Amino acid sequence: MPPAAGPADAVLACGEVRTRLLPTAQALDMRAAAQLLGLRADERVLLSERPHLYARSPDLLTGVDCPLPSANGARVRAVGTVAARAALTEGRVLQTSAYVSLPATGPDRRRPWGQYLVRPGTVEPFGRLPREAVAQGVLDGARGGELDLGLIADGLLTRVLRHPLLDQRPPLRSRPTRLRWAALPAAPGEGPSLERFVLAEDELRTVRLRVPEGISAADLAGLCDDLALHDWLLTTVVHMLDGIRLGPQRAPARLGPGAEDRPAVVTALRPAVDHLLHLWMPHARVSAELAPLWHTLEERPGFTRQWQALVQRVRDQLALYAIPSLHREAELTP
């Protein structure tokens, strides 16, 4: 039996991320975040206060032995372990992600489990890996019985959400998002590139990357966690603004301009200021080799430009509704 493949032999990395608001009335401090994400007794939670409060659980491993998703219908069985982890940003936004790397070829028969456990987060195919077909199969979504990284990320999310620290009283309404990603090798001499970023239905996003040899699946997962976090922030603030009757409306003279709408608008938008607007810090925790991929997102679709425009709309509306109140207070002051 040939020896286990090394990290340099990986020709495909893929994963899936779940992002949602933590269901608590107040953001968790660092001590509470460590309690929430203390998923393994033998390893400590990673905690950081710069550039923002951040906590990440140790990796959890899930053993798998199943067919891989494939866009062309190829049946490729694979065995190994999937790495999964949970992270909390500013005690407010919860993410769970699952990811794997796959070598170009694997053995013709299954190895003892001990050989898979020494290579966490690696899944080996039986024989040759049809990497393009599997990458697209992952992005299209697993079918019954196939390797389903989203299912593993969902299972970890469910486990974290059952923690007794959570009072199930979120300060605002929001929708969870899902992000699937697949990274294939770049051409020799080329740097990392973002081939495709797609907003699909039902809050699903898909990302297809090309990366040079030697970049780990864990670093790629960190990039995609960061992308998923900022996409969720954009999506959530867009939904908060969507459907709100913005701008002062005509109202009875005794109430003053816009008075009838002011409480609803302020109630709807203030949580964005209190809980979300300070979270925008793209590529703060992305490896140096992958940070250039954010430049592509800043050019098109222009993540930060859209975020700044949304933030300005929120602040303008809150200021607009505050001005009539200030005028009336001045008029009533003797």
Coordinates of C-alpha atoms in Angstrom, one line a residue:
M1 CA 0.0 0.0 0.0
P2 CA 1.5 3.4 -0.9
P3 CA 2.2 5.9 1.9
A4 CA -0.3 8.6 2.7
A5 CA -0.1 11.7 0.5
G6 CA 1.6 14.8 1.9
P7 CA 0.0 18.3 2.1
A8 CA 1.7 19.4 -1.1
D9 CA -0.3 16.7 -3.0
A10 CA -3.6 18.3 -2.3
V11 CA -5.3 19.4 -5.6
L12 CA -8.7 20.5 -4.2
A13 CA -9.9 22.1 -1.0
C14 CA -13.5 22.8 -0.3
G15 CA -15.8 23.8 2.5
E16 CA -19.1 25.3 3.6
V17 CA -19.8 28.1 6.1
R18 CA -22.9 29.0 8.1
T19 CA -23.2 32.6 9.4
R20 CA -26.0 34.0 11.7
L21 CA -26.7 36.4 14.5
L22 CA -26.0 34.9 17.9
P23 CA -29.4 34.6 19.6
T24 CA -28.7 36.7 22.7
A25 CA -30.0 40.1 23.8
Q26 CA -26.5 41.2 24.7
A27 CA -23.2 40.4 23.0
L28 CA -21.0 37.9 24.8
D29 CA -17.8 39.0 26.4
M30 CA -14.6 37.1 25.9
R31 CA -15.0 34.8 28.9
A32 CA -18.5 33.8 27.9
A33 CA -17.4 33.3 24.3
A34 CA -14.7 30.9 25.5
Q35 CA -17.4 29.0 27.4
L36 CA -19.7 28.9 24.3
L37 CA -16.9 27.6 22.0
G38 CA -15.2 25.3 24.4
L39 CA -16.1 22.2 22.4
R40 CA -13.1 20.1 23.3
A41 CA -11.7 19.6 26.8
D42 CA -8.2 18.9 25.5
E43 CA -7.7 22.2 23.6
R44 CA -8.3 25.8 24.4
V45 CA -10.4 28.3 22.5
L46 CA -8.5 30.8 20.4
L47 CA -9.2 34.3 21.8
S48 CA -8.1 37.7 20.3
E49 CA -9.0 41.3 21.1
R50 CA -7.3 43.0 18.1
P51 CA -8.5 44.3 15.7
H52 CA -11.8 43.2 17.2
L53 CA -13.0 40.6 19.7
Y54 CA -12.8 37.2 18.1
A55 CA -13.1 33.7 19.5
R56 CA -12.6 30.4 17.6
S57 CA -13.1 26.8 18.8
P58 CA -10.5 24.1 18.3
D59 CA -11.1 22.0 15.2
L60 CA -13.5 19.0 15.6
L61 CA -13.0 16.0 13.3
T62 CA -15.7 13.9 11.7
G63 CA -14.8 10.6 10.0
V64 CA -16.4 10.0 6.6
D65 CA -16.5 7.1 4.2
C66 CA -18.8 8.0 1.3
P67 CA -19.0 9.1 -2.4
L68 CA -17.9 12.6 -3.3
P69 CA -20.3 15.0 -5.0
S70 CA -19.6 15.1 -8.8
A71 CA -21.0 17.3 -11.5
N72 CA -20.5 14.6 -14.2
G73 CA -22.0 11.7 -12.2
A74 CA -18.7 10.0 -11.5
R75 CA -18.8 7.7 -8.4
V76 CA -15.7 8.3 -6.4
R77 CA -15.5 6.9 -2.9
A78 CA -13.4 8.8 -0.4
V79 CA -12.4 8.2 3.2
G80 CA -10.9 10.6 5.8
T81 CA -11.7 13.3 8.3
V82 CA -13.6 16.6 7.9
A83 CA -12.4 19.5 10.0
A84 CA -15.1 21.8 11.5
R85 CA -15.0 24.8 13.8
A86 CA -17.1 27.6 15.3
A87 CA -16.2 31.2 15.6
L88 CA -17.7 34.3 17.2
T89 CA -17.0 37.9 16.1
E90 CA -17.5 40.7 18.6
G91 CA -19.6 38.3 20.7
R92 CA -22.4 38.9 18.2
V93 CA -22.0 37.0 14.9
L94 CA -21.7 33.2 15.0
Q95 CA -20.1 31.1 12.3
T96 CA -19.6 27.4 11.8
S97 CA -17.6 25.9 9.0
A98 CA -16.5 22.5 7.7
Y99 CA -13.7 22.0 5.3
V100 CA -11.4 19.3 3.7
S101 CA -8.5 19.0 1.3
L102 CA -8.2 16.2 -1.2
P103 CA -5.1 14.8 -2.9
A104 CA -4.9 13.9 -6.6
T105 CA -4.8 10.2 -6.0
G106 CA -5.4 7.8 -3.2
P107 CA -5.0 4.1 -2.4
D108 CA -7.1 1.4 -4.1
R109 CA -8.4 0.2 -0.7
R110 CA -9.1 1.6 2.6
R111 CA -6.3 2.3 5.1
P112 CA -6.5 1.7 8.9
W113 CA -8.3 4.6 10.6
G114 CA -5.2 5.6 12.4
Q115 CA -3.6 6.7 9.2
Y116 CA -6.5 9.0 8.4
L117 CA -6.5 10.5 11.9
V118 CA -2.9 11.7 11.7
R119 CA -3.9 13.9 8.7
P120 CA -6.9 15.9 10.1
G121 CA -9.1 17.6 7.5
T122 CA -7.9 15.4 4.6
V123 CA -10.2 13.0 2.6
E124 CA -8.5 10.6 0.2
P125 CA -10.3 9.3 -2.9
F126 CA -10.0 5.7 -4.0
G127 CA -7.9 6.0 -7.1
R128 CA -7.7 9.2 -9.1
L129 CA -9.7 12.4 -8.2
P130 CA -11.7 14.1 -11.0
R131 CA -11.0 17.4 -9.3
E132 CA -12.9 19.7 -11.7
A133 CA -16.1 17.5 -11.5
V134 CA -15.9 17.2 -7.7
A135 CA -15.3 20.9 -7.3
Q136 CA -18.4 21.7 -9.3
G137 CA -20.3 19.0 -7.5
V138 CA -19.5 20.5 -4.1
L139 CA -20.7 24.0 -5.3
D140 CA -23.9 22.5 -6.8
G141 CA -24.6 20.7 -3.5
A142 CA -24.4 17.2 -2.3
R143 CA -27.1 14.6 -3.0
G144 CA -28.2 11.9 -0.6
G145 CA -25.3 9.8 0.7
E146 CA -22.5 12.0 -0.7
L147 CA -20.0 14.0 1.3
D148 CA -22.0 16.9 2.7
L149 CA -19.9 19.6 4.3
G150 CA -23.0 21.8 4.9
L151 CA -24.6 19.0 7.0
I152 CA -21.5 18.9 9.2
A153 CA -21.4 22.7 9.6
D154 CA -25.2 22.6 10.4
G155 CA -24.6 19.9 13.0
L156 CA -22.0 22.0 14.8
L157 CA -24.2 25.1 14.6
T158 CA -27.1 23.2 16.2
R159 CA -24.7 22.0 19.0
V160 CA -23.5 25.6 19.7
L161 CA -27.0 27.1 19.7
R162 CA -28.2 24.7 22.4
H163 CA -25.7 26.2 24.9
P164 CA -27.4 27.4 28.1
L165 CA -25.6 30.8 27.8
L166 CA -27.9 31.8 24.9
D167 CA -31.2 33.4 26.0
Q168 CA -32.7 33.1 22.5
R169 CA -33.5 36.9 22.4
P170 CA -31.7 38.4 19.4
P171 CA -31.8 42.2 19.2
L172 CA -32.9 42.2 15.6
R173 CA -34.4 40.0 12.9
S174 CA -31.9 38.5 10.5
R175 CA -31.5 35.5 8.2
P176 CA -28.7 33.0 8.3
T177 CA -26.5 32.6 5.1
R178 CA -24.7 29.7 3.6
L179 CA -21.4 29.9 1.6
R180 CA -19.9 27.0 -0.3
W181 CA -16.4 27.2 -1.7
A182 CA -14.0 25.2 -3.7
A183 CA -10.3 26.0 -4.4
L184 CA -8.4 24.4 -7.3
P185 CA -4.7 24.8 -8.2
A186 CA -3.6 28.0 -10.0
A187 CA -1.4 27.8 -13.1
P188 CA 2.3 27.6 -12.3
G189 CA 3.7 31.0 -11.4
E190 CA 0.3 32.6 -10.9
G191 CA -1.1 34.0 -7.6
P192 CA -4.5 33.4 -6.0
S193 CA -7.6 34.4 -8.0
L194 CA -11.3 34.6 -7.4
E195 CA -12.9 32.9 -10.4
R196 CA -16.5 33.2 -9.4
F197 CA -18.6 34.6 -6.6
V198 CA -22.3 33.9 -7.1
L199 CA -25.3 35.0 -5.0
A200 CA -27.8 32.1 -5.4
E201 CA -31.3 31.6 -4.0
D202 CA -32.2 30.9 -0.4
E203 CA -29.3 33.0 1.0
L204 CA -26.7 30.6 -0.7
R205 CA -23.4 31.9 -2.0
T206 CA -20.8 29.9 -4.0
V207 CA -17.2 30.8 -4.4
R208 CA -14.7 29.2 -6.8
L209 CA -11.0 30.0 -6.3
R210 CA -7.6 29.3 -7.8
V211 CA -4.7 29.2 -5.4
P212 CA -0.9 28.4 -5.6
E213 CA 0.5 25.2 -4.2
G214 CA 1.2 25.2 -0.5
I215 CA -1.7 27.2 0.7
S216 CA -3.5 25.2 3.4
A217 CA -7.2 24.3 3.5
A218 CA -7.3 26.0 7.0
D219 CA -6.1 29.3 5.5
L220 CA -8.6 29.0 2.7
A221 CA -11.3 28.3 5.3
G222 CA -10.3 31.5 7.1
L223 CA -10.6 33.5 3.9
C224 CA -14.1 32.1 3.2
D225 CA -15.2 32.6 6.8
D226 CA -14.2 36.3 6.5
L227 CA -16.0 36.6 3.1
A228 CA -19.1 34.9 4.6
L229 CA -19.1 37.3 7.6
H230 CA -19.0 40.4 5.5
D231 CA -21.5 39.1 3.0
W232 CA -23.9 38.4 5.9
L233 CA -23.4 41.9 7.2
L234 CA -24.3 43.4 3.8
T235 CA -27.2 41.1 3.4
T236 CA -28.6 41.8 6.9
V237 CA -28.4 45.6 6.6
V238 CA -29.9 45.5 3.1
H239 CA -32.9 43.5 4.5
M240 CA -33.3 46.0 7.4
L241 CA -33.5 48.9 5.0
D242 CA -35.7 47.0 2.5
G243 CA -39.4 47.7 3.0
I244 CA -39.0 50.5 5.6
R245 CA -40.8 53.7 4.6
L246 CA -37.8 55.9 4.4
G247 CA -37.9 59.7 4.5
P248 CA -40.4 61.9 6.4
Q249 CA -44.0 61.2 5.5
R250 CA -47.0 63.6 5.6
A251 CA -48.6 63.5 9.0
P252 CA -51.3 65.4 10.8
A253 CA -50.2 69.0 11.7
R254 CA -50.6 68.3 15.4
L255 CA -47.9 65.6 15.2
G256 CA -45.4 67.4 13.0
P257 CA -43.7 66.2 9.8
G258 CA -42.8 62.5 9.9
A259 CA -43.9 62.0 13.5
E260 CA -46.2 59.1 12.8
D261 CA -43.3 57.1 11.2
R262 CA -40.5 58.1 13.4
P263 CA -40.7 55.4 16.1
A264 CA -41.0 52.5 13.6
V265 CA -38.0 53.7 11.6
V266 CA -35.8 54.4 14.5
T267 CA -36.8 51.1 16.1
A268 CA -35.9 49.2 12.9
L269 CA -32.6 50.9 12.2
R270 CA -31.1 51.5 15.6
P271 CA -30.1 47.8 16.1
A272 CA -27.9 48.2 13.1
V273 CA -26.0 51.0 14.8
D274 CA -25.8 49.2 18.1
H275 CA -24.8 45.8 16.9
L276 CA -23.6 45.7 13.3
L277 CA -22.0 48.8 11.9
H278 CA -18.7 48.5 13.9
L279 CA -18.1 44.9 12.6
W280 CA -16.9 45.8 9.1
M281 CA -13.1 44.9 8.9
P282 CA -12.4 43.0 5.7
H283 CA -9.4 40.6 5.6
A284 CA -8.5 41.4 9.2
R285 CA -7.9 37.7 9.8
V286 CA -6.9 36.5 6.3
S287 CA -3.5 35.1 5.6
A288 CA -1.1 37.4 3.7
E289 CA -1.0 35.1 0.7
L290 CA -4.8 35.3 0.3
A291 CA -5.4 38.9 1.2
P292 CA -5.1 40.1 -2.4
L293 CA -8.4 38.2 -3.2
W294 CA -10.2 40.9 -1.2
H295 CA -9.0 43.5 -3.8
T296 CA -11.0 41.7 -6.4
L297 CA -14.2 41.9 -4.3
E298 CA -13.5 45.6 -3.6
E299 CA -13.4 46.2 -7.4
R300 CA -16.4 44.2 -8.3
P301 CA -19.0 43.9 -6.8
G302 CA -17.4 46.5 -4.5
F303 CA -18.2 45.2 -1.0
T304 CA -16.9 48.2 1.0
R305 CA -18.4 50.8 -1.3
Q306 CA -21.8 49.1 -0.9
W307 CA -21.3 48.9 2.9
Q308 CA -20.4 52.6 3.2
A309 CA -23.4 53.5 1.1
L310 CA -25.7 51.4 3.4
V311 CA -24.1 52.8 6.6
Q312 CA -24.6 56.4 5.3
R313 CA -28.3 55.6 4.5
V314 CA -28.8 54.3 8.0
R315 CA -27.2 57.3 9.7
D316 CA -28.9 59.8 7.4
Q317 CA -32.3 58.3 8.2
L318 CA -31.7 58.4 12.0
A319 CA -30.5 62.0 11.7
L320 CA -33.5 63.0 9.6
Y321 CA -35.9 61.6 12.2
A322 CA -34.0 63.2 15.0
I323 CA -34.1 66.8 13.5
P324 CA -37.9 67.4 13.9
S325 CA -37.8 66.2 17.5
L326 CA -35.0 68.7 18.2
H327 CA -37.0 71.5 16.6
R328 CA -40.1 70.8 18.7
E329 CA -38.0 70.6 21.9
A330 CA -36.5 74.0 21.1
E331 CA -40.0 75.4 20.5
L332 CA -41.3 74.1 23.8
T333 CA -38.3 75.3 25.8
P334 CA -39.4 78.5 27.6

